[in-house]
PDB file of C-alpha atoms in Angstrom:
ATOM      1  CA  MET C   1      87.504 126.843 112.571  1.00 35.00           C
ATOM      2  CA  GLY C   2      87.923 123.081 112.117  1.00 41.00           C
ATOM      3  CA  LEU C   3      86.672 121.047 109.209  1.00 43.00           C
ATOM      4  CA  SER C   4      83.619 119.978 111.170  1.00 40.00           C
ATOM      5  CA  GLN C   5      82.537 123.639 111.390  1.00 40.00           C
ATOM      6  CA  ASN C   6      82.888 124.426 107.684  1.00 44.00           C
ATOM      7  CA  VAL C   7      80.319 124.237 104.940  1.00 44.00           C
ATOM      8  CA  HIS C   8      81.155 120.809 103.538  1.00 49.00           C
ATOM      9  CA  ARG C   9      81.233 119.888  99.908  1.00 57.00           C
ATOM     10  CA  THR C  10      79.068 116.870  99.259  1.00 63.00           C
ATOM     11  CA  GLY C  11      81.154 113.816  98.529  1.00 78.00           C
ATOM     12  CA  CYS C  12      84.517 115.239  99.630  1.00 90.00           C
ATOM     13  CA  ASN C  13      86.188 112.699 101.913  1.00 86.00           C
ATOM     14  CA  LEU C  14      88.380 115.311 103.566  1.00 90.00           C
ATOM     15  CA  CYS C  15      85.468 117.637 104.268  1.00 90.00           C
ATOM     16  CA  ASN C  16      83.055 114.951 105.388  1.00 83.00           C
ATOM     17  CA  HIS C  17      85.057 111.947 106.565  1.00 81.00           C
ATOM     18  CA  LEU C  18      88.441 113.143 107.866  1.00 86.00           C
ATOM     19  CA  ARG C  19      89.572 110.525 110.351  1.00 85.00           C
ATOM     20  CA  HIS C  20      92.334 110.502 112.929  1.00 91.00           C
ATOM     21  CA  ALA C  21      92.583 114.261 113.333  1.00 94.00           C
ATOM     22  CA  VAL C  22      95.306 115.255 115.747  1.00 96.00           C
ATOM     23  CA  GLU C  23      94.615 118.983 115.974  1.00 95.00           C
ATOM     24  CA  HIS C  24      92.099 121.338 114.376  1.00 94.00           C
ATOM     25  CA  GLY C  25      93.700 124.718 113.737  1.00 94.00           C
ATOM     26  CA  GLU C  26      92.086 127.880 112.437  1.00 96.00           C
ATOM     27  CA  LEU C  27      92.974 127.194 108.794  1.00 97.00           C
ATOM     28  CA  TRP C  28      94.609 123.745 108.733  1.00 97.00           C
ATOM     29  CA  THR C  29      93.932 120.423 110.446  1.00 97.00           C
ATOM     30  CA  LEU C  30      96.717 117.985 111.261  1.00 97.00           C
ATOM     31  CA  ALA C  31      95.667 114.354 110.795  1.00 97.00           C
ATOM     32  CA  LEU C  32      97.360 110.988 110.582  1.00 96.00           C
ATOM     33  CA  ASN C  33      97.500 109.147 107.297  1.00 92.00           C
ATOM     34  CA  LEU C  34      95.869 105.711 107.417  1.00 89.00           C
ATOM     35  CA  ASN C  35      98.967 104.345 105.677  1.00 91.00           C
ATOM     36  CA  GLN C  36     101.669 104.167 108.323  1.00 93.00           C
ATOM     37  CA  ASN C  37     104.283 102.357 106.237  1.00 92.00           C
ATOM     38  CA  LEU C  38     106.547 105.175 107.447  1.00 92.00           C
ATOM     39  CA  PRO C  39     105.650 105.873 111.089  1.00 92.00           C
ATOM     40  CA  GLU C  40     104.110 109.294 111.712  1.00 94.00           C
ATOM     41  CA  ARG C  41     103.026 109.773 108.109  1.00 94.00           C
ATOM     42  CA  SER C  42     100.698 112.753 108.455  1.00 96.00           C
ATOM     43  CA  VAL C  43      98.740 115.274 106.467  1.00 96.00           C
ATOM     44  CA  LEU C  44      97.824 118.948 106.865  1.00 97.00           C
ATOM     45  CA  VAL C  45      94.347 119.470 105.447  1.00 97.00           C
ATOM     46  CA  LEU C  46      93.008 122.882 104.470  1.00 97.00           C
ATOM     47  CA  ASN C  47      89.883 123.519 106.539  1.00 96.00           C
ATOM     48  CA  ARG C  48      87.886 125.040 103.689  1.00 95.00           C
ATOM     49  CA  HIS C  49      87.135 123.070 100.579  1.00 95.00           C
ATOM     50  CA  CYS C  50      89.562 124.078  97.844  1.00 96.00           C
ATOM     51  CA  GLU C  51      90.539 121.831  94.952  1.00 95.00           C
ATOM     52  CA  ARG C  52      93.606 123.626  93.592  1.00 95.00           C
ATOM     53  CA  VAL C  53      96.829 124.573  95.378  1.00 97.00           C
ATOM     54  CA  PRO C  54      97.178 127.850  93.400  1.00 97.00           C
ATOM     55  CA  GLU C  55      93.843 128.951  94.908  1.00 96.00           C
ATOM     56  CA  ILE C  56      95.151 128.926  98.490  1.00 97.00           C
ATOM     57  CA  THR C  57      94.785 132.422  99.953  1.00 98.00           C
ATOM     58  CA  ALA C  58      97.732 134.481 101.168  1.00 98.00           C
ATOM     59  CA  GLU C  59      96.562 133.960 104.757  1.00 98.00           C
ATOM     60  CA  GLU C  60      96.436 130.170 104.253  1.00 98.00           C
ATOM     61  CA  TRP C  61      99.939 130.126 102.733  1.00 97.00           C
ATOM     62  CA  THR C  62     101.294 132.273 105.554  1.00 98.00           C
ATOM     63  CA  SER C  63      99.793 130.027 108.222  1.00 98.00           C
ATOM     64  CA  LEU C  64     101.042 126.831 106.553  1.00 98.00           C
ATOM     65  CA  GLY C  65     104.714 127.424 107.430  1.00 97.00           C
ATOM     66  CA  PRO C  66     104.138 127.622 111.194  1.00 97.00           C
ATOM     67  CA  GLN C  67     101.828 124.588 111.001  1.00 97.00           C
ATOM     68  CA  ILE C  68     104.556 122.571 109.264  1.00 98.00           C
ATOM     69  CA  ALA C  69     107.091 123.704 111.871  1.00 97.00           C
ATOM     70  CA  ARG C  70     104.821 122.718 114.798  1.00 96.00           C
ATOM     71  CA  ALA C  71     103.895 119.378 113.278  1.00 97.00           C
ATOM     72  CA  THR C  72     107.456 118.381 112.405  1.00 97.00           C
ATOM     73  CA  ALA C  73     108.696 119.421 115.875  1.00 96.00           C
ATOM     74  CA  ALA C  74     106.071 117.132 117.434  1.00 96.00           C
ATOM     75  CA  LEU C  75     106.915 114.316 115.018  1.00 95.00           C
ATOM     76  CA  ASP C  76     110.634 114.751 115.721  1.00 96.00           C
ATOM     77  CA  GLY C  77     109.949 114.076 119.399  1.00 93.00           C
ATOM     78  CA  LEU C  78     108.516 110.616 118.739  1.00 92.00           C
ATOM     79  CA  PHE C  79     110.566 108.819 116.094  1.00 93.00           C
ATOM     80  CA  ALA C  80     113.283 111.356 115.210  1.00 95.00           C
ATOM     81  CA  PRO C  81     112.972 111.147 111.413  1.00 97.00           C
ATOM     82  CA  ASP C  82     116.177 111.806 109.518  1.00 97.00           C
ATOM     83  CA  LEU C  83     114.357 114.081 107.064  1.00 96.00           C
ATOM     84  CA  TYR C  84     110.913 114.809 105.631  1.00 96.00           C
ATOM     85  CA  ASN C  85     109.292 114.820 102.219  1.00 95.00           C
ATOM     86  CA  PHE C  86     106.385 117.227 101.711  1.00 96.00           C
ATOM     87  CA  ALA C  87     103.917 116.727  98.879  1.00 95.00           C
ATOM     88  CA  PHE C  88     100.592 118.055  97.674  1.00 95.00           C
ATOM     89  CA  LEU C  89      99.239 114.815  96.206  1.00 89.00           C
ATOM     90  CA  MET C  90      95.577 115.077  95.406  1.00 84.00           C
ATOM     91  CA  ASN C  91      95.233 111.945  93.328  1.00 83.00           C
ATOM     92  CA  PHE C  92      92.325 110.495  95.294  1.00 85.00           C
ATOM     93  CA  ASP C  93      90.878 113.461  97.184  1.00 88.00           C
ATOM     94  CA  ALA C  94      90.316 116.710  95.285  1.00 92.00           C
ATOM     95  CA  HIS C  95      90.874 118.842  98.376  1.00 95.00           C
ATOM     96  CA  VAL C  96      94.084 120.719  99.188  1.00 97.00           C
ATOM     97  CA  HIS C  97      96.166 118.715 101.640  1.00 96.00           C
ATOM     98  CA  LEU C  98      99.903 118.483 102.239  1.00 97.00           C
ATOM     99  CA  TYR C  99     101.521 115.169 103.120  1.00 96.00           C
ATOM    100  CA  LEU C 100     104.277 115.185 105.745  1.00 97.00           C
ATOM    101  CA  VAL C 101     106.260 112.047 105.057  1.00 96.00           C
ATOM    102  CA  PRO C 102     109.001 111.291 107.588  1.00 96.00           C
ATOM    103  CA  ARG C 103     112.001 109.437 106.195  1.00 96.00           C
ATOM    104  CA  TYR C 104     114.239 107.057 108.112  1.00 96.00           C
ATOM    105  CA  ALA C 105     117.826 106.027 107.366  1.00 97.00           C
ATOM    106  CA  SER C 106     117.560 103.167 109.874  1.00 97.00           C
ATOM    107  CA  PRO C 107     114.685 101.023 111.199  1.00 96.00           C
ATOM    108  CA  ARG C 108     112.324 102.321 113.898  1.00 95.00           C
ATOM    109  CA  GLU C 109     110.408 100.266 116.459  1.00 92.00           C
ATOM    110  CA  TRP C 110     106.863 101.047 117.501  1.00 88.00           C
ATOM    111  CA  ARG C 111     104.363  98.937 119.393  1.00 89.00           C
ATOM    112  CA  GLY C 112     106.535  95.844 118.997  1.00 90.00           C
ATOM    113  CA  GLU C 113     106.853  96.209 115.215  1.00 88.00           C
ATOM    114  CA  THR C 114     109.832  97.198 113.098  1.00 93.00           C
ATOM    115  CA  TYR C 115     109.414  99.835 110.397  1.00 92.00           C
ATOM    116  CA  GLU C 116     111.962 100.259 107.633  1.00 93.00           C
ATOM    117  CA  ASP C 117     112.211 102.838 104.873  1.00 95.00           C
ATOM    118  CA  PRO C 118     113.399 100.789 101.873  1.00 94.00           C
ATOM    119  CA  HIS C 119     113.384 103.874  99.630  1.00 94.00           C
ATOM    120  CA  TYR C 120     115.356 106.220 101.895  1.00 94.00           C
ATOM    121  CA  GLY C 121     117.211 108.729  99.717  1.00 89.00           C
ATOM    122  CA  GLU C 122     114.730 108.186  96.862  1.00 89.00           C
ATOM    123  CA  LEU C 123     111.088 108.924  96.178  1.00 86.00           C
ATOM    124  CA  PHE C 124     108.920 107.295  98.798  1.00 80.00           C
ATOM    125  CA  GLY C 125     107.400 104.025  97.657  1.00 83.00           C
ATOM    126  CA  GLY C 126     103.827 102.911  97.359  1.00 84.00           C
ATOM    127  CA  GLU C 127     103.888 100.296 100.110  1.00 88.00           C
ATOM    128  CA  GLN C 128     100.774 100.169 102.255  1.00 92.00           C
ATOM    129  CA  ARG C 129     100.772  99.423 105.972  1.00 92.00           C
ATOM    130  CA  ARG C 130      97.425 100.308 107.430  1.00 91.00           C
ATOM    131  CA  ALA C 131      97.534 100.959 111.131  1.00 89.00           C
ATOM    132  CA  SER C 132      94.743  99.825 113.419  1.00 90.00           C
ATOM    133  CA  LYS C 133      92.364 102.376 114.930  1.00 91.00           C
ATOM    134  CA  GLU C 134      93.959 101.736 118.317  1.00 93.00           C
ATOM    135  CA  ALA C 135      97.472 102.367 116.969  1.00 93.00           C
ATOM    136  CA  LEU C 136      96.353 105.575 115.240  1.00 94.00           C
ATOM    137  CA  ASP C 137      94.568 106.766 118.392  1.00 95.00           C
ATOM    138  CA  GLU C 138      97.725 106.114 120.426  1.00 94.00           C
ATOM    139  CA  LEU C 139      99.906 107.940 117.918  1.00 95.00           C
ATOM    140  CA  ALA C 140      97.487 110.885 117.697  1.00 96.00           C
ATOM    141  CA  GLU C 141      97.486 111.270 121.477  1.00 96.00           C
ATOM    142  CA  ALA C 142     101.290 111.130 121.612  1.00 95.00           C
ATOM    143  CA  LEU C 143     101.436 113.914 119.008  1.00 95.00           C
ATOM    144  CA  ARG C 144      98.842 116.041 120.839  1.00 96.00           C
ATOM    145  CA  VAL C 145     100.997 115.911 123.961  1.00 96.00           C
ATOM    146  CA  ARG C 146     103.985 117.192 121.940  1.00 95.00           C
ATOM    147  CA  LEU C 147     102.034 119.955 120.201  1.00 93.00           C
TER     148      LEU C 147
END
């Protein structure tokens, strides 16, 4: 069941306004982050509304590992990140979602632009680089092919 098929919580952006979904799974949806300061920055969003990580069910936890493995394998095929950071950061959206943040030791090129990771080996920074709808659509399709 994808997010669009769930009972949505009024006002929850991830229940009601999730954009740039790549794949709707039974329990988790893979979507692209609007901030593409690090190419392929993605998020796995729990399909049911849940505001606290400790409230994830055993089934949801069990299914998360294979979802991470599939997503990172697809991401590896595009930009070959050197490593990943994973974080449950629910500062703006009170809905369980896990960020998949690829990290790059050297610059990557995409669509004629150069992307650098100035904080490689450290916590990822707060830089913002919003991708256009067209760029996100292109990236989402490239990931779907690899999934």
